[in-house]
Amino acid sequence: MSIKENDRGWQSGMAKNITFIVTKDCQLACKYCYLVGKNTKERMPWDVARQAIDYILDHEAEMKEESVVWDFIGGEPFLEIDLIDRICDYLKTEMFRRGHHWFNSYRFSFSTNGINYHEEKVQRFIEKNRSHLSIGITIDGTERKHDLNRVYKGSGRGSYQDVVRNIPLWLSQFPDAGTKVTISSADIPYIKESVLHLYSLGIREVNINCVFEDVWQEGDDRLFEQQLMELADAIIDGGLYEDCACSFFTEHLGKPLDCVSQNQNWCGAGRMLAVDAEGNFYPCTRFAQYSLRSKPALIIGNVRDGIDRNKLRPFLTLDRCTQSPRKCIDCEVAEGCAWCQGENYDAAATPTIFQRSTAICLMHKARVRANNYYWNRLFRKLELDDAREAYEQRKKETKNVTC
């Protein structure tokens, strides 16, 4: 979001994503959070972080992507701002010292709950690294929607007021930043009002998705579709589409796919890399133990012994058709239907990554119907606006000729 426009590495889209799980602690206990094993004890020591960095930079030839995203997560990552600051300083120094191809083609990325965003240490870090920073604050919408799920651990008190106070500061620093909204069964009725509320706060990009877990109730898809259609009307009638975006409405969505030219894996697991407080490597954070309900962690190496290529290899063979049931392969609206590799693994009947979870099937189909409604309405409106503008122009020209 703050990366220099002329940085060619980002324009090619070739970026390696490397995640540091700096803490498993968080101020909140969000009801839909997939991190089921959050705790206050597992914090990344500096020595582990340094060993991870050294291993990664030592193996430059194995990570040929033009750019890198150094991602920091928790829990809440800014609880460990001192460690993060030290990590980032070391990364910058080492990439420069080694003449690494990622030097000056990197980003430090954060998704934060926003509660301590205003604190002096966090702000000092932001000022120091502004030109290489991407920060998203998670705010779910209206106070009613946000506080339904995003509550403080222990007390259950909603966190909306403590987050919204930091939105103006955040947007002043990252005016094009987007927020991430999560939808579960209980908060479907508040989708429309929440997206419009986020726009009113000055957030122009709302990235919104349904949880992948099997939480959906009978009738949720119909209510979901109705909310999206009402949101579509509000966006189009209010002209909000000119300056604002909502990821639920995507022009290329809901077409059939084939297993020849469109067979890529949706998820980047295996091409990403995550490291935890013990120095274990994972193909994605969703395979760490604190992310899993019923399966053991899937570790592919550690900072001492490196990455085990045999354990990594299955992830590199994943594609849509090797893990999807026939109904998904033949689905007429398959395009844009997402999945999470970690949830596939956790929900599977056996310890496999090749069994796709289909819990969001009906929700995806409802989204496709609402998305079709949105684009049909928008195109009709734009055509009418163009016709009206042309008519007014002809009237003006005719009047000038008459005079």
Coordinates of C-alpha atoms in Angstrom, one line a residue:
M1 CA 0.0 0.0 0.0
S2 CA 2.9 2.3 0.5
I3 CA 5.3 0.6 -1.8
K4 CA 7.0 2.9 -4.4
E5 CA 5.3 3.0 -7.7
N6 CA 8.5 2.4 -9.7
D7 CA 9.4 -0.8 -7.9
R8 CA 9.3 -3.3 -10.7
G9 CA 9.5 -6.4 -8.5
W10 CA 5.9 -5.7 -7.2
Q11 CA 4.5 -5.1 -10.7
S12 CA 5.4 -8.6 -11.8
G13 CA 3.5 -10.1 -8.9
M14 CA 6.4 -12.4 -8.0
A15 CA 6.7 -12.1 -4.2
K16 CA 7.6 -14.7 -1.6
N17 CA 5.4 -14.5 1.6
I18 CA 7.3 -15.3 4.8
T19 CA 5.4 -15.1 8.1
F20 CA 6.8 -14.7 11.6
I21 CA 4.3 -15.9 14.3
V22 CA 5.8 -13.5 16.9
T23 CA 3.2 -14.3 19.6
K24 CA 0.1 -16.4 20.2
D25 CA -1.3 -13.8 22.5
C26 CA -4.1 -11.3 21.8
Q27 CA -6.2 -8.8 23.7
L28 CA -9.3 -10.2 22.0
A29 CA -11.1 -13.5 21.9
C30 CA -13.0 -13.2 18.6
K31 CA -15.7 -15.7 18.3
Y32 CA -15.0 -16.7 14.7
C33 CA -11.2 -16.8 15.1
Y34 CA -9.6 -19.9 13.6
L35 CA -6.7 -19.6 16.0
V36 CA -8.0 -22.0 18.6
G37 CA -4.8 -22.3 20.6
K38 CA -3.9 -18.7 21.4
N39 CA -2.0 -18.3 24.7
T40 CA 0.3 -15.9 26.6
K41 CA 3.3 -18.1 26.8
E42 CA 4.5 -18.8 23.2
R43 CA 6.4 -15.7 22.2
M44 CA 9.2 -15.8 19.6
P45 CA 12.7 -15.3 21.1
W46 CA 15.1 -13.1 19.3
D47 CA 17.5 -15.9 18.7
V48 CA 14.9 -18.0 16.9
A49 CA 14.0 -15.0 14.7
R50 CA 17.6 -14.4 13.8
Q51 CA 18.2 -18.0 13.0
A52 CA 15.1 -18.0 10.7
I53 CA 16.3 -14.9 8.9
D54 CA 19.8 -16.3 8.4
Y55 CA 18.5 -19.6 7.1
I56 CA 16.2 -17.9 4.6
L57 CA 18.8 -15.4 3.3
D58 CA 21.5 -18.1 3.2
H59 CA 19.2 -20.0 0.7
E60 CA 18.7 -17.2 -1.7
A61 CA 19.0 -19.5 -4.7
E62 CA 16.0 -21.6 -3.5
M63 CA 13.8 -18.5 -3.1
K64 CA 14.0 -16.8 -6.5
E65 CA 10.9 -14.7 -6.3
E66 CA 11.7 -11.1 -7.2
S67 CA 10.2 -9.6 -4.1
V68 CA 9.4 -10.7 -0.5
V69 CA 6.6 -9.9 1.9
W70 CA 7.8 -10.2 5.5
D71 CA 4.5 -10.8 7.3
F72 CA 4.0 -10.5 11.1
I73 CA 1.1 -12.2 12.8
G74 CA -0.1 -13.3 16.3
G75 CA -2.3 -13.3 18.1
E76 CA -1.9 -9.6 17.8
P77 CA 1.5 -8.8 16.3
F78 CA 1.9 -5.3 17.7
L79 CA 2.0 -6.7 21.2
E80 CA 5.6 -7.7 20.2
I81 CA 6.6 -4.4 18.6
D82 CA 10.0 -4.3 20.2
L83 CA 10.9 -7.7 18.7
I84 CA 9.4 -6.8 15.3
D85 CA 11.4 -3.6 15.2
R86 CA 14.6 -5.6 15.9
I87 CA 13.7 -8.2 13.3
C88 CA 13.1 -5.5 10.6
D89 CA 16.3 -3.7 11.4
Y90 CA 18.2 -7.0 11.1
L91 CA 16.5 -7.9 7.8
K92 CA 17.3 -4.5 6.2
T93 CA 20.9 -4.7 7.4
E94 CA 21.4 -8.3 6.3
M95 CA 19.7 -7.9 2.9
F96 CA 22.0 -4.9 2.2
R97 CA 25.1 -6.5 3.5
R98 CA 24.6 -9.6 1.4
G99 CA 23.6 -7.7 -1.7
H100 CA 20.4 -9.9 -1.6
H101 CA 18.1 -9.6 -4.6
W102 CA 15.3 -8.7 -2.2
F103 CA 17.0 -5.6 -0.9
N104 CA 14.7 -2.6 -1.6
S105 CA 12.1 -5.0 -3.0
Y106 CA 10.4 -6.0 0.2
R107 CA 7.4 -5.2 2.3
F108 CA 6.6 -5.5 6.0
S109 CA 3.0 -6.6 6.3
F110 CA 0.7 -6.5 9.2
S111 CA -3.0 -7.3 10.0
T112 CA -3.8 -5.8 13.3
N113 CA -6.8 -5.5 15.6
G114 CA -5.9 -1.8 15.9
I115 CA -6.2 -1.5 19.6
N116 CA -2.7 -0.3 20.3
Y117 CA -2.0 1.2 16.9
H118 CA -1.7 4.7 18.4
E119 CA 1.0 3.8 21.0
E120 CA 4.3 5.6 20.7
K121 CA 6.4 2.5 20.0
V122 CA 4.1 1.4 17.2
Q123 CA 4.1 4.9 15.7
R124 CA 7.9 5.1 15.8
F125 CA 8.1 1.9 14.0
I126 CA 5.7 3.1 11.3
E127 CA 7.6 6.3 10.8
K128 CA 10.9 4.5 10.4
N129 CA 9.5 2.0 7.9
R130 CA 6.7 3.9 6.1
S131 CA 8.0 3.4 2.6
H132 CA 8.0 -0.4 3.0
L133 CA 4.9 -0.9 5.1
S134 CA 1.5 -2.5 4.5
I135 CA -0.9 -2.3 7.5
G136 CA -4.5 -3.4 7.6
I137 CA -6.7 -2.7 10.7
T138 CA -9.5 -5.2 11.1
I139 CA -12.8 -3.5 11.9
D140 CA -16.0 -5.5 11.1
G141 CA -18.4 -2.7 10.4
T142 CA -20.9 -1.0 12.7
E143 CA -20.5 -1.2 16.4
R144 CA -23.3 -3.8 16.6
K145 CA -21.6 -6.0 14.0
H146 CA -18.1 -5.6 15.3
D147 CA -18.9 -6.2 18.9
L148 CA -20.9 -9.3 18.1
N149 CA -17.7 -11.2 17.6
R150 CA -14.6 -9.0 18.3
V151 CA -14.7 -9.0 22.1
Y152 CA -12.0 -8.8 24.8
K153 CA -10.9 -12.0 26.3
G154 CA -12.1 -12.5 29.9
S155 CA -14.7 -9.7 30.0
G156 CA -16.4 -10.3 26.6
R157 CA -16.6 -6.5 26.2
G158 CA -16.8 -5.3 22.6
S159 CA -13.7 -3.6 21.1
Y160 CA -15.3 -1.3 18.6
Q161 CA -14.7 2.0 20.4
D162 CA -11.0 1.2 21.0
V163 CA -10.5 0.3 17.3
V164 CA -12.5 3.1 15.6
R165 CA -10.6 5.8 17.5
N166 CA -7.5 4.8 15.6
I167 CA -9.0 4.7 12.1
P168 CA -8.4 8.4 11.3
L169 CA -4.7 8.1 12.2
W170 CA -4.3 4.9 10.2
L171 CA -6.0 6.4 7.1
S172 CA -3.9 9.5 7.3
Q173 CA -0.8 7.3 7.0
F174 CA -2.2 4.7 4.6
P175 CA -5.1 6.4 2.7
D176 CA -5.5 3.6 0.3
A177 CA -5.5 0.9 2.9
G178 CA -8.3 -1.7 3.0
T179 CA -9.9 -3.5 6.0
K180 CA -10.7 -7.1 6.3
V181 CA -14.2 -8.1 7.4
T182 CA -15.2 -11.7 8.4
I183 CA -18.7 -13.1 8.1
S184 CA -20.1 -16.0 10.1
S185 CA -23.6 -17.2 10.5
A186 CA -24.6 -14.8 13.4
D187 CA -23.7 -11.6 11.7
I188 CA -25.1 -12.1 8.2
P189 CA -28.0 -9.6 8.9
Y190 CA -25.6 -6.8 9.4
I191 CA -23.5 -7.0 6.2
K192 CA -25.1 -4.2 4.3
E193 CA -25.1 -1.6 7.1
S194 CA -21.6 -2.6 8.0
V195 CA -20.0 -2.1 4.6
L196 CA -21.7 1.2 4.2
H197 CA -20.5 2.2 7.7
L198 CA -16.9 1.4 6.8
Y199 CA -17.2 3.5 3.7
S200 CA -18.5 6.4 5.9
L201 CA -15.4 6.1 8.0
G202 CA -13.3 6.8 4.9
I203 CA -12.3 3.2 4.2
R204 CA -12.6 2.8 0.5
E205 CA -11.6 -0.9 0.1
V206 CA -13.5 -3.5 2.1
N207 CA -12.2 -7.0 1.8
I208 CA -14.8 -9.3 3.1
N209 CA -15.1 -13.1 3.2
C210 CA -17.1 -15.9 4.8
V211 CA -15.3 -18.2 7.2
F212 CA -14.3 -21.5 5.7
E213 CA -15.3 -23.6 8.7
D214 CA -18.6 -25.5 8.7
V215 CA -20.6 -23.0 10.8
W216 CA -23.4 -22.3 8.4
Q217 CA -27.1 -22.9 9.2
E218 CA -30.1 -23.7 7.0
G219 CA -31.2 -20.6 5.2
D220 CA -28.0 -18.6 5.7
D221 CA -27.3 -18.6 2.0
R222 CA -30.7 -17.0 1.2
L223 CA -30.2 -14.3 3.9
F224 CA -26.7 -13.8 2.6
E225 CA -27.9 -13.3 -0.9
Q226 CA -30.6 -10.8 0.2
Q227 CA -28.1 -8.7 2.2
L228 CA -25.7 -8.6 -0.8
M229 CA -28.5 -7.5 -3.2
E230 CA -29.5 -4.8 -0.8
L231 CA -25.9 -3.7 -0.5
A232 CA -25.6 -3.7 -4.3
D233 CA -28.6 -1.4 -4.6
A234 CA -27.1 1.0 -2.0
I235 CA -23.7 1.1 -3.7
I236 CA -25.2 1.6 -7.2
D237 CA -27.9 4.1 -6.2
G238 CA -25.5 6.1 -4.1
G239 CA -22.7 6.1 -6.7
L240 CA -20.3 4.6 -4.3
Y241 CA -18.9 2.3 -6.9
E242 CA -16.9 5.2 -8.3
D243 CA -14.6 5.5 -5.3
C244 CA -15.2 2.4 -3.1
A245 CA -14.8 -1.3 -3.6
C246 CA -16.2 -4.4 -1.9
S247 CA -14.5 -7.7 -2.6
F248 CA -17.9 -9.6 -2.6
F249 CA -18.6 -7.9 -6.0
T250 CA -16.0 -9.1 -8.5
E251 CA -16.6 -8.9 -12.3
H252 CA -14.9 -12.2 -13.1
L253 CA -16.8 -14.6 -10.8
G254 CA -19.1 -17.6 -11.2
K255 CA -18.1 -19.2 -14.5
P256 CA -17.2 -22.8 -15.1
L257 CA -13.5 -23.8 -14.9
D258 CA -11.6 -26.6 -16.6
C259 CA -8.8 -28.8 -15.3
V260 CA -6.4 -27.9 -18.1
S261 CA -6.0 -24.1 -18.4
Q262 CA -7.5 -23.2 -15.0
N263 CA -6.2 -25.8 -12.6
Q264 CA -4.1 -23.8 -10.3
N265 CA -4.4 -24.1 -6.5
W266 CA -6.3 -21.3 -4.9
C267 CA -4.1 -21.3 -1.8
G268 CA -0.4 -20.5 -1.7
A269 CA 0.4 -23.1 1.0
G270 CA 3.8 -24.6 0.3
R271 CA 5.0 -21.6 -1.7
M272 CA 4.7 -19.5 1.4
L273 CA 6.7 -20.1 4.6
A274 CA 5.9 -19.5 8.3
V275 CA 8.0 -19.8 11.4
D276 CA 6.9 -20.0 15.0
A277 CA 8.4 -19.4 18.4
E278 CA 10.1 -22.8 18.5
G279 CA 11.7 -22.2 15.2
N280 CA 9.5 -24.7 13.3
F281 CA 8.7 -24.1 9.6
Y282 CA 5.2 -24.5 8.2
P283 CA 3.8 -24.3 4.6
C284 CA 1.4 -21.7 6.0
T285 CA 0.3 -20.5 9.5
R286 CA -2.8 -22.5 9.2
F287 CA -0.7 -25.7 9.7
A288 CA 0.7 -24.6 13.0
Q289 CA -0.9 -26.3 16.1
Y290 CA -2.6 -23.2 17.4
S291 CA -4.6 -23.0 14.1
L292 CA -5.9 -26.6 14.2
R293 CA -8.9 -28.1 15.9
S294 CA -8.4 -31.8 15.4
K295 CA -5.2 -32.5 13.5
P296 CA -1.5 -32.4 14.5
A297 CA 0.7 -29.6 13.3
L298 CA 2.2 -30.2 9.9
I299 CA 5.9 -29.2 10.2
I300 CA 8.1 -29.1 7.2
G301 CA 11.4 -28.2 9.0
N302 CA 13.0 -25.9 11.4
V303 CA 15.6 -23.2 11.7
R304 CA 18.4 -25.6 12.7
D305 CA 17.9 -28.4 10.1
G306 CA 16.3 -26.4 7.4
I307 CA 13.3 -27.3 5.2
D308 CA 12.6 -30.9 4.5
R309 CA 11.9 -31.0 0.7
N310 CA 10.1 -34.3 1.0
K311 CA 7.6 -32.9 3.4
L312 CA 7.1 -29.8 1.2
R313 CA 6.7 -31.7 -2.1
P314 CA 3.0 -32.7 -1.7
F315 CA 2.1 -29.0 -1.3
L316 CA 3.8 -28.2 -4.6
T317 CA 1.7 -30.7 -6.4
L318 CA -1.6 -29.4 -5.2
D319 CA -4.1 -28.0 -7.8
R320 CA -7.8 -27.7 -8.0
C321 CA -8.6 -31.0 -9.5
T322 CA -6.3 -33.2 -7.3
Q323 CA -8.3 -32.1 -4.2
S324 CA -11.8 -31.3 -5.4
P325 CA -14.8 -33.6 -5.5
R326 CA -16.5 -34.1 -8.8
K327 CA -19.3 -31.7 -8.0
C328 CA -16.7 -28.9 -7.6
I329 CA -14.8 -29.8 -10.8
D330 CA -18.1 -29.8 -12.8
C331 CA -19.7 -26.8 -11.0
E332 CA -21.1 -24.2 -13.4
V333 CA -20.1 -21.3 -11.1
A334 CA -16.7 -22.6 -9.9
E335 CA -14.7 -19.5 -10.7
G336 CA -13.9 -17.5 -7.6
C337 CA -14.9 -20.3 -5.2
A338 CA -12.1 -20.2 -2.6
W339 CA -10.7 -22.7 -0.1
C340 CA -8.2 -22.7 2.7
Q341 CA -5.6 -25.5 2.6
G342 CA -5.3 -25.6 6.3
E343 CA -9.0 -26.0 6.8
N344 CA -9.1 -28.7 4.2
Y345 CA -6.5 -30.6 6.2
D346 CA -8.2 -29.9 9.6
A347 CA -11.7 -30.9 8.3
A348 CA -10.6 -34.0 6.3
A349 CA -11.6 -37.5 7.3
T350 CA -8.0 -38.5 7.2
P351 CA -4.6 -36.7 7.7
T352 CA -4.5 -35.5 4.0
I353 CA -4.2 -32.1 2.3
F354 CA -5.9 -33.5 -0.8
Q355 CA -9.5 -33.4 0.5
R356 CA -11.3 -30.1 -0.2
S357 CA -13.7 -28.8 2.4
T358 CA -17.0 -27.7 0.7
A359 CA -18.7 -26.0 3.7
I360 CA -19.0 -22.7 1.9
C361 CA -20.6 -24.2 -1.2
L362 CA -24.1 -22.7 -0.8
M363 CA -22.6 -19.4 0.4
H364 CA -20.5 -19.1 -2.8
K365 CA -23.5 -19.8 -5.0
A366 CA -25.5 -17.2 -3.2
R367 CA -22.6 -14.7 -3.7
V368 CA -22.5 -15.5 -7.4
R369 CA -26.2 -14.8 -7.8
A370 CA -25.9 -11.5 -5.9
N371 CA -22.8 -10.6 -7.9
N372 CA -24.6 -11.2 -11.2
Y373 CA -27.4 -8.9 -9.9
Y374 CA -24.8 -6.2 -9.0
W375 CA -23.0 -6.1 -12.4
N376 CA -26.2 -6.3 -14.4
R377 CA -27.7 -3.4 -12.5
L378 CA -24.5 -1.4 -12.7
F379 CA -24.0 -1.9 -16.5
R380 CA -27.6 -0.9 -17.1
K381 CA -27.1 2.2 -15.0
L382 CA -23.9 3.1 -16.8
E383 CA -25.6 2.6 -20.2
L384 CA -28.5 4.8 -19.2
D385 CA -26.1 7.5 -17.8
D386 CA -24.2 7.4 -21.1
A387 CA -27.4 7.7 -23.1
R388 CA -28.7 10.6 -20.9
E389 CA -25.3 12.4 -21.3
A390 CA -25.3 12.0 -25.1
Y391 CA -28.9 13.2 -25.2
E392 CA -28.1 16.3 -23.2
Q393 CA -25.1 17.0 -25.4
R394 CA -27.2 16.7 -28.5
K395 CA -29.7 19.2 -27.1
K396 CA -27.0 21.6 -26.3
E397 CA -25.5 21.4 -29.7
T398 CA -28.9 21.8 -31.4
K399 CA -29.6 24.9 -29.3
N400 CA -26.3 26.4 -30.2
V401 CA -27.0 25.8 -33.9
T402 CA -30.5 27.4 -33.6
C403 CA -29.2 30.4 -31.9

